[in-house]
Amino acid sequence: MFKKILIANRGEIACRVIKTCRKMGIATVAVYSDADQSAMHVEMADEAVHIGESPASKSYLVIERIVSACKQTGAEAVHPGYGFLSENKEFQKALAKEKIVFIGPDAPAIEAMGDKIASKKLAEKAGVSIVPGYLGVIKDVAEAKKIAKQIGYPVMLKASAGGGGKGMRIARSESEIQEGFERSRSEAKSSFGDDRMFIEKYIEQPRHIEIQVIADRHGNTLYLHERECSIQRRHQKIIEEAPSPFLNPKTRKAMGKQAVKLAKAVNYVSAGTVEFIVDRKRKFYFLEMNTRLQVEHPVTELITGLDLVELMIRIAAGEKLPVKQRGIRINGWALESRIYAEDPYRNFLPSTGRLRRYIPPTENANIRVDTGVQEGGEISLFYDPMIAKLCSWGKDRAAAIAYMRAALDAYYIRGVSHNIPFLASVLGKKRFEEGELSTDFIADEYPDGFSNKDISAEDPAILVAVAGVAHHATVSRAVTISGQIPGHGRKVPDHWVVIVTTDAGSQEFPIWLSQEKTVDSAGIVSATVRVSAGSSPKAVRKTLQLNGAWHLAAPLFIGDANGKAVTVQIEKRPVGYRLSHAGTRMDVCIYTPREAELVRRMPRKLPPDLSKYLLSPMPGLLVSLAVKEGQVVKTGETLAVVEAMKMENVLRAERDGTIKKILERAGASLAVDQIILEFA
Ligand code: ADP
């Protein structure tokens, strides 16, 4: 076994690999860029080597620096994680030259699977079912139209060198090919430096189901069952699970056998994933093979009890797989949610910044958190915006969902925007609960995007009661420390009016608290709260018994309401509180009835009219301005391009107008909400 391993990666995956090395008694070496000087993976590793500047192209992607870090520290093997150099054959060659072991498949297998056209041809020869289509390079629009007609619409235009959903487009008619072909091709050229395009049948309402395979150097190749990754946003996975709610044992076995056949056809060793697309009738078709550890590998580990990183290391050290196919069982159900630094309320724009507060849920037999950041750390614009992967395990799917929902409610992140409200909303959907998944799920369920208007998902009375108890305890404490003798000073009222505000508007809920003490000095909550929805005729009066734990500075209330488990995030704001729960975010102000009466008479302050300005939706670089002062623009016209997190975001005119003033020039660094230009 190796004595020392270098991890050529960063973030959660570097931390995850280090954990397994520790367990196996192997020393670890981290590598880091300028931006990652105090990153978690650097802190966790036994040694760390600085390898360059912040952009990955000047550090994590520089082969020579990593090879010399190995030589400098005496690392005998390298785990590449995913991304960066994990599927780079030059990297492998450079390591081999120095007799350093690459923990992963051999270069020829990576190469054979690196190209979509070539890998599909290979798969077809190996007896794997592939998506009907044309496996040749398409010259031009005319040829694309001809072939699409033969295949039958709808079709998928794909870049052979593609990855990450880039250079891929659906075409439902000849005119969509006309429009999409050249654009996909130029996207492929600029993203991969390779513009070879092909066409295959578009599978309607597809599911993405993939098979984990693992192979040693002694001729053993196994499949570790499937993961379903159909919950995707723009062809990018966000929630994955294992097993799939759609597969029966027969299909599972058939897919597993084909995956093994393909792996054997390329002499595959180490862990790999064979991706399939599955139609409504459970017919499955090979998509591609990923020749590395996948982001979503933890769900497989949770149901099989195997540590994939450990197996990869043992295989690289020449050991035999310790299990047989018959021994690979499916125990319970596992889910994974990818937590990203992005703002779901602003069309998922990437967010950067410092993690002011960062409290992941506690790990236990049902919850696993793979994270690479800690409180005070930074989400920088140089790397992938993933903050962590949150996994849950339960004895069945319903249990795994329940654990996941509670853990999402408890995940406390402040300082950067994150997609937890959106994940919580998806997991709360009935269709998700029913397992009716497809890659169209998000487009179908959120036709107008995600917003904060939908508070009907969860009973608002519970949140109102929690807010009421928190406020009552806060006021009681203020009365006590003001030196007033109980019974002689101001009496803490037990009747309040809670005004709830979401993007959908405001609503008043009068409440009555029955106990004198709602929260004791140890932070134990016990209170009966009567909630009335006042002015709304649909209002139901509800009496809720709240039990749980919360103290005056706690960010979380964890307890139950009438016996139903509930976790609510509470944040004290300059006026009132902000509560988050199950994908709903609401701001509440709590008043005595008299105060509420006066508040109602206060003139409403209208929000400033910002429609006259073009604001930068995120911190980033103003790449270009497409307009001049005095120019008349039409709805949809491009105004500016802002680059952030390696992505170019085109800002367009939301309505017709004239440009009055330009405040920023190309090349400027923009803060979020910074004014770029003003309309007349
Ligand atoms: P990439 O390598 O860019 O990730 P893939 O070929 O793996 O591209 O496809 C990514 C996703 O696109 C799949 O998970 C699926 O949702 C969708 N997709 C790809 N090919 C098809 C197809 N022929 N029909 C329907 N959906 C497809």
XYZ file of C-alpha atoms and ligand atoms in Angstrom:
707
model
C 0.000 0.000 0.000
C 1.084 3.588 -0.700
C 2.554 5.585 2.161
C 1.766 8.994 0.742
C -0.812 10.248 -1.782
C -1.081 13.664 -3.403
C -4.545 14.970 -4.188
C -4.519 17.008 -7.396
C -7.737 18.845 -6.639
C -9.405 21.242 -4.232
C -12.722 21.794 -2.449
C -15.036 19.077 -1.228
C -13.571 16.282 -3.354
C -10.021 16.914 -2.080
C -11.340 16.824 1.500
C -13.320 13.666 0.792
C -10.254 11.832 -0.604
C -8.138 12.972 2.371
C -10.715 11.473 4.764
C -10.379 8.024 3.214
C -6.563 8.256 3.139
C -6.590 9.058 6.850
C -8.808 6.076 7.526
C -6.352 3.880 5.614
C -3.343 5.363 7.423
C -1.930 6.990 4.284
C -0.243 10.406 4.538
C -1.690 13.133 2.290
C -0.350 16.052 0.297
C -2.605 18.917 -0.779
C -1.837 21.363 -3.554
C -3.181 24.897 -3.564
C -3.346 28.133 -5.483
C -3.065 31.689 -4.156
C -6.819 31.879 -3.568
C -6.803 28.625 -1.610
C -4.032 29.429 0.855
C -6.265 28.869 3.851
C -8.734 26.471 2.240
C -10.061 23.490 4.139
C -8.259 20.851 2.033
C -4.934 22.552 2.821
C -5.714 22.491 6.510
C -6.792 18.827 6.432
C -3.807 17.412 4.570
C -0.576 16.429 6.299
C 1.448 18.560 3.895
C 0.605 21.203 1.332
C 2.421 22.572 -1.701
C 1.698 25.917 -3.318
C 1.361 25.437 -7.070
C 0.576 28.847 -8.480
C -1.826 31.663 -9.055
C -5.564 31.592 -8.513
C -6.843 30.829 -12.028
C -6.936 27.036 -12.451
C -5.015 27.363 -15.719
C -2.090 28.704 -13.674
C -2.246 26.175 -10.842
C -4.542 23.128 -10.704
C -4.203 22.531 -14.436
C -0.424 22.890 -14.665
C 0.892 19.332 -15.021
C 4.559 20.098 -14.296
C 3.753 21.836 -11.021
C 1.809 18.864 -9.752
C 4.445 16.380 -10.829
C 7.133 18.426 -9.098
C 4.963 18.677 -5.958
C 4.909 14.857 -5.923
C 8.679 14.659 -6.294
C 9.246 17.302 -3.651
C 7.078 15.502 -1.094
C 7.752 11.924 -2.097
C 4.112 11.143 -2.910
C 3.901 7.762 -4.637
C 0.442 8.180 -6.120
C -1.997 10.897 -7.202
C -5.751 10.982 -6.827
C -7.141 13.448 -9.369
C -10.706 13.823 -7.998
C -13.072 14.964 -10.770
C -12.626 17.828 -13.218
C -9.218 19.505 -13.588
C -6.704 16.849 -14.761
C -8.799 13.775 -13.968
C -9.321 12.799 -17.616
C -6.131 14.203 -19.092
C -3.839 11.697 -20.785
C -0.842 14.076 -20.847
C -1.050 14.211 -17.070
C -0.986 10.437 -16.899
C 1.998 10.237 -19.209
C 3.880 12.821 -17.146
C 3.189 10.856 -13.956
C 4.147 7.535 -15.540
C 7.484 8.998 -16.617
C 8.276 9.711 -12.972
C 6.908 6.334 -11.832
C 4.092 7.980 -9.897
C 0.851 5.987 -9.835
C -2.310 7.605 -11.216
C -5.313 6.519 -9.157
C -7.783 5.984 -11.965
C -8.155 4.243 -15.316
C -5.387 3.870 -17.892
C -4.875 6.483 -20.591
C -6.192 4.384 -23.523
C -9.557 3.874 -21.762
C -9.843 7.582 -21.000
C -9.031 8.390 -24.581
C -11.476 5.876 -26.025
C -14.302 7.334 -23.955
C -13.325 10.985 -24.312
C -15.017 11.479 -27.617
C -18.761 10.993 -27.996
C -18.792 9.748 -31.588
C -15.877 7.352 -31.060
C -17.213 6.033 -27.761
C -20.666 5.392 -29.204
C -19.169 3.463 -32.086
C -17.162 1.430 -29.624
C -20.185 0.834 -27.424
C -22.257 -0.304 -30.374
C -19.551 -2.817 -31.309
C -19.476 -4.087 -27.732
C -23.206 -4.839 -27.891
C -24.394 -1.852 -25.866
C -27.637 -0.178 -26.960
C -27.059 3.350 -28.185
C -29.418 6.221 -29.027
C -30.595 5.879 -32.632
C -28.786 8.449 -34.725
C -26.016 9.108 -37.134
C -22.497 8.519 -35.875
C -20.627 10.638 -38.354
C -19.401 14.205 -38.441
C -22.026 16.477 -39.937
C -20.638 18.944 -42.467
C -23.273 21.642 -42.652
C -26.876 22.683 -42.093
C -28.080 20.982 -45.262
C -26.623 17.630 -44.209
C -27.961 18.124 -40.692
C -31.470 18.599 -42.089
C -31.211 15.540 -44.287
C -30.052 13.326 -41.439
C -32.562 14.734 -38.952
C -35.305 13.831 -41.387
C -34.046 10.253 -41.614
C -33.826 9.931 -37.836
C -37.170 11.656 -37.311
C -37.839 14.745 -35.175
C -37.197 15.699 -32.417
C -33.430 15.298 -32.591
C -30.487 16.316 -30.468
C -27.552 18.184 -31.984
C -24.396 17.326 -30.075
C -20.745 18.228 -30.041
C -18.557 15.139 -30.192
C -16.081 16.690 -27.767
C -18.921 17.977 -25.570
C -19.253 17.982 -21.826
C -21.153 19.851 -19.163
C -24.171 20.242 -21.419
C -22.334 22.604 -23.782
C -22.764 22.491 -27.540
C -25.997 20.524 -27.163
C -29.363 21.553 -28.589
C -32.782 20.026 -29.203
C -34.309 20.570 -32.632
C -37.986 19.843 -33.163
C -38.160 21.003 -36.774
C -36.081 21.898 -39.799
C -36.164 25.569 -38.861
C -34.755 24.800 -35.422
C -31.850 23.027 -37.103
C -31.347 26.060 -39.284
C -31.184 28.197 -36.146
C -29.338 25.887 -33.811
C -26.746 24.014 -35.833
C -24.251 26.815 -36.391
C -24.686 28.132 -32.876
C -24.011 24.740 -31.315
C -21.049 24.305 -33.581
C -19.487 27.655 -32.639
C -20.194 26.957 -28.958
C -18.363 23.641 -29.338
C -15.478 25.339 -31.109
C -15.057 27.979 -28.414
C -15.550 25.582 -25.475
C -13.612 22.542 -26.664
C -11.600 23.774 -29.634
C -13.302 21.056 -31.669
C -16.410 21.678 -33.759
C -17.332 18.170 -34.858
C -21.099 17.757 -34.536
C -23.365 14.720 -34.752
C -27.093 14.081 -34.438
C -29.118 11.567 -32.488
C -32.753 11.009 -31.676
C -34.090 13.134 -28.836
C -35.663 10.855 -26.267
C -38.873 12.447 -24.931
C -39.351 12.837 -21.173
C -36.114 11.027 -20.566
C -34.585 9.883 -17.363
C -30.873 9.990 -16.773
C -29.801 6.779 -15.095
C -26.163 5.785 -14.789
C -24.331 2.669 -13.691
C -21.313 2.774 -11.416
C -18.680 0.267 -12.439
C -15.459 -0.744 -10.777
C -12.685 -2.956 -12.095
C -9.376 -4.243 -10.773
C -6.254 -5.396 -12.611
C -7.106 -9.047 -12.024
C -9.972 -9.260 -14.500
C -12.806 -8.453 -12.097
C -15.327 -5.888 -13.301
C -18.440 -5.217 -11.228
C -21.437 -2.913 -11.419
C -22.470 -1.175 -8.222
C -26.017 -0.577 -9.422
C -27.496 2.697 -10.598
C -27.933 6.320 -9.706
C -30.803 8.342 -11.075
C -29.789 11.898 -11.974
C -32.878 13.155 -13.783
C -33.294 16.305 -11.726
C -31.221 18.627 -13.843
C -31.155 22.315 -14.579
C -29.873 23.097 -18.052
C -28.521 19.541 -18.425
C -26.604 19.841 -15.136
C -27.438 17.434 -12.338
C -28.614 18.935 -9.049
C -30.351 16.106 -7.163
C -29.336 12.468 -7.516
C -30.488 9.274 -5.881
C -29.792 5.587 -5.604
C -31.443 3.318 -6.394
C -33.684 4.708 -9.150
C -37.426 4.673 -8.382
C -37.994 3.663 -12.010
C -35.922 0.534 -12.493
C -37.046 -3.008 -11.868
C -34.526 -5.756 -11.079
C -34.602 -6.988 -14.670
C -33.745 -3.616 -16.238
C -31.166 -2.948 -13.514
C -29.413 -6.193 -14.310
C -29.551 -5.628 -18.064
C -28.064 -2.142 -17.689
C -25.426 -3.372 -15.263
C -24.373 -6.142 -17.642
C -24.063 -3.746 -20.586
C -22.020 -1.331 -18.487
C -19.646 -4.135 -17.525
C -19.409 -5.230 -21.176
C -18.401 -1.722 -22.200
C -15.860 -1.409 -19.381
C -14.306 -4.723 -20.388
C -14.187 -3.675 -24.032
C -11.786 -0.860 -23.107
C -9.857 -2.819 -20.447
C -11.182 -0.472 -17.844
C -9.663 -0.360 -14.355
C -10.714 1.724 -11.352
C -14.083 3.453 -10.845
C -16.097 4.672 -13.820
C -19.641 5.559 -14.740
C -21.657 4.490 -17.733
C -24.447 6.975 -18.384
C -27.705 5.963 -19.994
C -30.812 7.753 -21.049
C -33.994 5.811 -20.317
C -37.322 6.344 -22.065
C -40.880 5.989 -20.738
C -40.924 2.302 -21.650
C -37.699 1.589 -19.747
C -35.730 1.232 -22.938
C -32.237 2.438 -22.222
C -29.558 3.917 -24.432
C -25.875 4.573 -23.788
C -24.934 8.266 -23.537
C -21.292 8.338 -22.486
C -18.792 6.922 -20.034
C -17.129 9.105 -17.427
C -13.694 7.778 -16.679
C -13.299 9.165 -13.176
C -14.988 9.449 -9.811
C -18.337 11.242 -10.238
C -19.597 14.105 -8.099
C -22.615 12.000 -7.120
C -20.671 8.868 -6.064
C -21.714 9.192 -2.352
C -25.245 7.908 -3.001
C -23.770 4.655 -4.299
C -21.545 4.430 -1.228
C -24.524 4.960 1.048
C -26.562 2.094 -0.402
C -23.735 -0.381 -0.993
C -21.646 0.351 2.092
C -18.520 0.532 -0.088
C -15.958 3.339 -0.028
C -15.258 4.027 -3.709
C -12.145 6.088 -3.031
C -10.718 3.289 -0.915
C -11.424 0.777 -3.682
C -9.761 3.084 -6.238
C -6.666 3.352 -4.053
C -6.505 -0.407 -3.440
C -6.929 -1.159 -7.139
C -4.177 1.341 -8.013
C -1.933 -0.433 -5.517
C -2.582 -3.706 -7.359
C -5.033 -5.285 -4.924
C -7.985 -7.452 -5.921
C -11.567 -6.248 -5.465
C -12.670 -7.520 -2.045
C -16.262 -8.210 -3.223
C -18.084 -10.242 -5.868
C -21.068 -9.178 -7.973
C -23.390 -11.327 -5.878
C -22.262 -9.475 -2.770
C -23.257 -6.027 -4.037
C -26.562 -5.277 -2.357
C -28.891 -2.320 -2.288
C -29.491 -1.302 1.281
C -32.107 1.428 1.736
C -32.230 4.639 -0.237
C -29.881 7.613 -0.638
C -30.262 11.131 -2.019
C -27.768 13.854 -2.817
C -28.434 17.591 -3.193
C -25.779 19.803 -4.709
C -25.502 23.042 -2.822
C -24.331 25.851 -5.049
C -23.409 29.465 -4.429
C -26.038 30.936 -6.690
C -29.165 32.991 -6.209
C -32.323 31.046 -7.047
C -34.386 34.219 -6.704
C -32.287 35.893 -9.398
C -32.397 33.264 -12.056
C -29.583 31.261 -10.447
C -26.907 33.857 -10.991
C -23.619 32.818 -9.455
C -22.769 34.394 -6.126
C -19.354 34.971 -4.592
C -18.207 36.189 -1.212
C -17.234 35.190 2.273
C -19.195 32.657 4.310
C -20.170 34.880 7.200
C -21.986 32.036 8.947
C -21.689 28.449 7.858
C -23.344 25.722 9.886
C -23.889 22.467 8.000
C -26.319 19.964 9.534
C -24.828 17.441 11.945
C -23.593 14.250 10.304
C -25.027 10.957 11.542
C -26.211 7.620 10.167
C -28.808 9.427 8.038
C -26.918 12.555 6.998
C -23.603 12.944 5.216
C -22.111 16.306 4.298
C -19.231 16.481 1.816
C -17.978 20.016 2.126
C -14.791 21.847 1.269
C -15.449 25.118 2.997
C -15.854 26.408 6.520
C -17.125 29.512 8.248
C -15.052 32.511 7.258
C -13.979 30.822 4.015
C -14.495 32.304 0.625
C -16.430 31.249 -2.449
C -14.214 32.737 -5.121
C -15.007 33.418 -8.720
C -12.112 31.238 -9.885
C -13.652 27.819 -9.337
C -16.805 25.770 -9.474
C -19.493 27.402 -7.303
C -20.394 24.193 -5.459
C -20.353 24.740 -1.684
C -21.111 21.196 -0.580
C -22.981 17.988 -1.280
C -25.653 17.063 1.184
C -26.614 13.373 1.270
C -29.277 11.532 3.169
C -29.877 7.844 3.738
C -33.106 6.194 4.868
C -34.526 2.705 4.941
C -36.770 3.651 2.024
C -37.220 6.564 -0.381
C -39.782 8.414 1.737
C -37.460 8.287 4.750
C -34.481 9.516 2.716
C -36.584 12.438 1.441
C -37.737 13.333 4.954
C -34.149 13.344 6.269
C -33.022 15.437 3.330
C -35.782 18.015 3.809
C -34.999 18.406 7.496
C -31.265 18.697 6.781
C -31.860 21.359 4.120
C -33.956 23.319 6.615
C -31.096 23.115 9.101
C -28.297 24.045 6.655
C -27.383 27.584 7.650
C -25.366 29.652 5.189
C -25.009 33.423 5.268
C -22.704 35.707 3.321
C -23.312 34.220 -0.109
C -26.558 33.348 -1.834
C -27.245 29.642 -2.174
C -29.761 27.355 -3.840
C -31.073 25.644 -0.686
C -34.547 27.247 -0.948
C -34.835 25.855 -4.458
C -33.626 22.373 -3.488
C -36.076 22.356 -0.584
C -38.864 23.361 -2.914
C -38.066 20.554 -5.403
C -37.950 17.967 -2.608
C -41.312 19.207 -1.354
C -43.046 18.657 -4.709
C -45.643 15.946 -4.848
C -44.328 14.790 -8.192
C -40.879 14.316 -6.668
C -42.358 12.338 -3.819
C -44.108 10.120 -6.355
C -40.832 9.502 -8.170
C -42.235 10.802 -11.448
C -38.899 12.142 -12.580
C -37.600 13.228 -15.949
C -34.982 15.667 -17.131
C -37.889 18.043 -17.892
C -38.958 18.073 -14.235
C -37.717 21.570 -13.425
C -38.962 23.129 -16.654
C -42.386 21.504 -16.078
C -42.707 22.357 -12.384
C -41.277 25.882 -12.549
C -42.532 27.234 -15.879
C -42.048 30.832 -14.713
C -38.844 30.172 -12.832
C -38.453 29.968 -9.080
C -39.801 32.748 -6.896
C -40.627 33.497 -3.306
C -44.360 33.760 -3.980
C -45.250 30.177 -3.360
C -45.680 30.014 0.410
C -48.581 27.615 0.317
C -46.120 24.733 0.160
C -45.924 24.538 3.935
C -48.359 25.656 6.599
C -47.466 29.317 7.353
C -49.126 29.056 10.787
C -46.150 27.022 12.049
C -43.704 29.713 10.997
C -45.894 32.395 12.534
C -45.983 30.487 15.807
C -42.202 30.016 15.848
C -41.685 33.724 15.175
C -44.156 34.606 17.913
C -42.368 32.448 20.465
C -38.975 33.860 19.488
C -40.263 37.386 19.822
C -42.012 36.742 23.100
C -38.823 35.304 24.575
C -36.761 38.219 23.266
C -39.103 40.797 24.799
C -39.283 38.875 28.091
C -35.511 38.883 28.314
C -35.372 42.630 27.581
C -37.867 43.276 30.367
C -35.904 41.139 32.830
C -32.531 42.725 32.169
C -33.969 46.221 32.331
C -34.094 45.703 36.095
C -37.828 45.537 36.446
C -39.137 43.278 39.144
C -41.439 40.627 37.738
C -45.025 41.558 38.392
C -44.142 45.191 39.076
C -42.809 46.413 35.790
C -44.087 46.123 32.291
C -45.980 42.954 31.672
C -44.952 41.055 28.575
C -48.038 40.836 26.415
C -49.323 37.445 25.322
C -51.262 38.790 22.381
C -49.394 39.943 19.262
C -49.969 40.674 15.615
C -47.527 38.995 13.255
C -47.218 40.672 9.859
C -45.777 38.298 7.287
C -44.245 39.603 4.078
C -43.179 37.564 1.068
C -42.844 38.535 -2.577
C -46.568 37.803 -2.882
C -47.496 40.553 -0.412
C -48.283 40.951 3.287
C -50.685 39.168 5.573
C -51.540 39.649 9.245
C -51.825 36.833 11.754
C -53.012 37.726 15.284
C -51.598 35.253 17.817
C -52.142 34.390 21.485
C -49.500 32.690 23.593
C -50.712 30.725 26.547
C -47.564 30.303 28.636
C -45.891 33.013 30.588
C -42.508 31.542 29.803
C -42.170 30.256 26.249
C -38.426 29.593 26.332
C -36.586 28.714 29.528
C -33.036 29.668 30.399
C -31.698 26.391 28.999
C -33.232 27.153 25.599
C -36.052 24.640 25.882
C -39.152 25.821 24.057
C -42.589 24.862 25.264
C -45.530 26.990 24.234
C -49.085 26.827 23.043
C -49.797 29.332 20.307
C -53.224 30.132 18.914
C -52.867 31.497 15.387
C -55.668 33.281 13.574
C -55.304 34.475 10.018
C -57.291 37.631 10.816
C -58.431 39.490 7.784
C -58.291 36.589 5.338
C -61.688 34.893 5.034
C -59.982 31.567 4.283
C -58.256 31.871 7.613
C -58.267 28.871 9.821
C -57.806 29.219 13.490
C -55.140 26.891 14.661
C -53.762 25.954 18.004
C -50.194 24.752 17.880
C -48.184 23.139 20.608
C -44.542 23.985 19.977
C -41.771 22.001 21.624
C -38.114 22.161 20.834
C -34.882 24.014 21.314
C -33.988 27.598 20.564
C -32.233 30.330 22.486
C -32.027 34.050 21.947
C -29.062 33.985 19.573
C -29.685 30.619 17.918
C -29.997 30.607 14.145
C -32.214 27.513 14.232
C -35.406 26.421 15.925
C -35.405 22.622 15.968
C -38.463 20.966 17.393
C -41.990 19.965 16.550
C -45.379 21.578 16.089
C -48.267 19.376 17.194
C -45.905 16.451 16.984
C -44.719 17.175 13.429
C -40.950 17.687 13.220
C -39.975 21.135 12.054
C -36.711 23.033 11.621
C -36.885 26.773 10.981
C -34.046 29.220 10.413
C -34.490 32.469 12.327
C -32.479 35.535 11.584
C -32.900 38.734 13.572
C -33.071 41.723 11.262
C -32.990 45.467 12.026
C -36.776 45.304 12.130
C -38.339 41.923 12.767
C -37.110 38.488 11.716
C -36.460 36.513 8.568
C -37.622 32.899 8.643
C -36.623 30.210 6.168
C -38.166 26.777 5.895
C -38.984 24.245 3.169
C -38.091 26.557 0.323
C -40.101 29.456 1.717
C -38.511 32.634 2.949
C -40.657 35.098 4.877
C -39.962 38.339 6.688
C -42.051 38.959 9.768
C -42.644 41.973 11.977
C -44.333 41.443 15.311
C -46.322 44.143 17.041
C -48.719 44.587 19.916
C -52.271 45.138 18.637
C -51.943 48.875 19.321
C -48.609 49.090 17.501
C -50.085 47.141 14.607
C -52.922 49.642 14.411
C -50.435 52.503 14.201
C -48.262 50.675 11.699
C -51.295 50.342 9.454
C -51.584 54.125 9.448
C -47.958 54.688 8.540
C -47.440 55.942 5.011
C -46.008 53.194 2.875
C -42.527 53.845 1.645
C -42.391 52.884 -1.983
C -39.309 51.014 -3.041
C -37.011 53.196 -5.134
C -37.697 52.960 -8.848
C -34.735 51.081 -10.222
C -36.305 50.309 -13.562
C -34.459 53.252 -15.056
C -31.127 51.599 -14.363
C -29.271 48.577 -15.591
C -27.751 47.005 -12.493
C -25.060 44.387 -12.423
C -26.832 41.223 -11.243
C -23.637 39.883 -9.634
C -20.080 40.824 -8.833
C -18.014 40.430 -11.974
C -16.162 41.966 -14.846
C -17.863 44.223 -17.387
C -16.613 42.526 -20.546
C -18.318 44.763 -23.072
C -20.995 47.365 -23.594
C -23.105 47.024 -26.690
C -24.732 50.474 -26.580
C -23.859 54.184 -26.659
C -25.398 57.189 -24.919
C -28.441 58.401 -26.805
C -28.991 55.046 -28.515
C -32.539 53.733 -28.842
C -32.872 50.071 -27.812
C -35.603 47.501 -28.281
C -36.750 44.822 -25.844
C -34.345 41.906 -25.859
C -31.470 43.837 -27.343
C -28.058 43.162 -25.798
C -26.868 45.959 -23.522
C -23.786 44.565 -21.837
C -21.904 41.376 -21.056
C -20.769 40.638 -17.505
C -18.406 37.774 -16.743
C -18.515 35.991 -13.417
C -17.545 32.478 -12.333
C -16.140 31.713 -15.781
C -19.549 32.391 -17.337
C -20.534 35.203 -19.643
C -23.912 36.683 -18.787
C -25.640 38.738 -21.434
C -27.745 41.578 -20.016
C -30.608 42.531 -22.302
C -33.078 45.397 -22.440
C -36.286 44.449 -20.637
C -38.281 47.023 -22.588
C -37.874 49.604 -25.345
C -36.063 52.799 -24.352
C -33.216 55.232 -24.868
C -29.812 55.113 -23.178
C -29.318 58.347 -21.220
C -26.018 57.830 -19.515
C -23.310 55.185 -19.337
C -21.673 54.974 -15.933
C -19.223 52.116 -16.361
C -16.774 51.243 -19.100
C -15.706 47.851 -20.397
C -13.052 46.354 -18.140
C -14.623 47.708 -14.951
C -14.996 45.448 -11.901
C -18.606 45.518 -10.812
C -20.175 44.969 -7.425
C -23.612 43.409 -7.208
C -26.338 45.970 -8.007
C -23.790 48.483 -9.273
C -25.368 50.785 -11.854
C -23.970 50.169 -15.333
C -26.131 52.576 -17.286
C -29.222 54.753 -17.006
C -32.202 54.905 -19.328
C -34.001 58.127 -20.215
P -22.542 16.159 -21.478
O -21.344 15.320 -21.779
O -22.442 17.549 -22.040
O -22.945 16.132 -20.040
P -24.480 14.095 -22.181
O -24.470 13.416 -23.485
O -23.954 13.334 -21.007
O -23.729 15.505 -22.320
O -25.970 14.568 -21.857
C -26.278 15.377 -20.765
C -27.775 15.394 -20.531
O -28.480 15.823 -21.693
C -28.396 14.059 -20.216
O -28.346 13.778 -18.855
C -29.823 14.239 -20.686
O -30.560 14.960 -19.723
C -29.677 15.109 -21.899
N -29.598 14.335 -23.156
C -28.489 13.981 -23.808
N -28.765 13.286 -24.927
C -30.111 13.191 -25.008
C -31.028 12.589 -25.939
N -30.622 11.946 -27.036
N -32.345 12.691 -25.674
C -32.783 13.349 -24.580
N -31.973 13.936 -23.689
C -30.648 13.865 -23.872
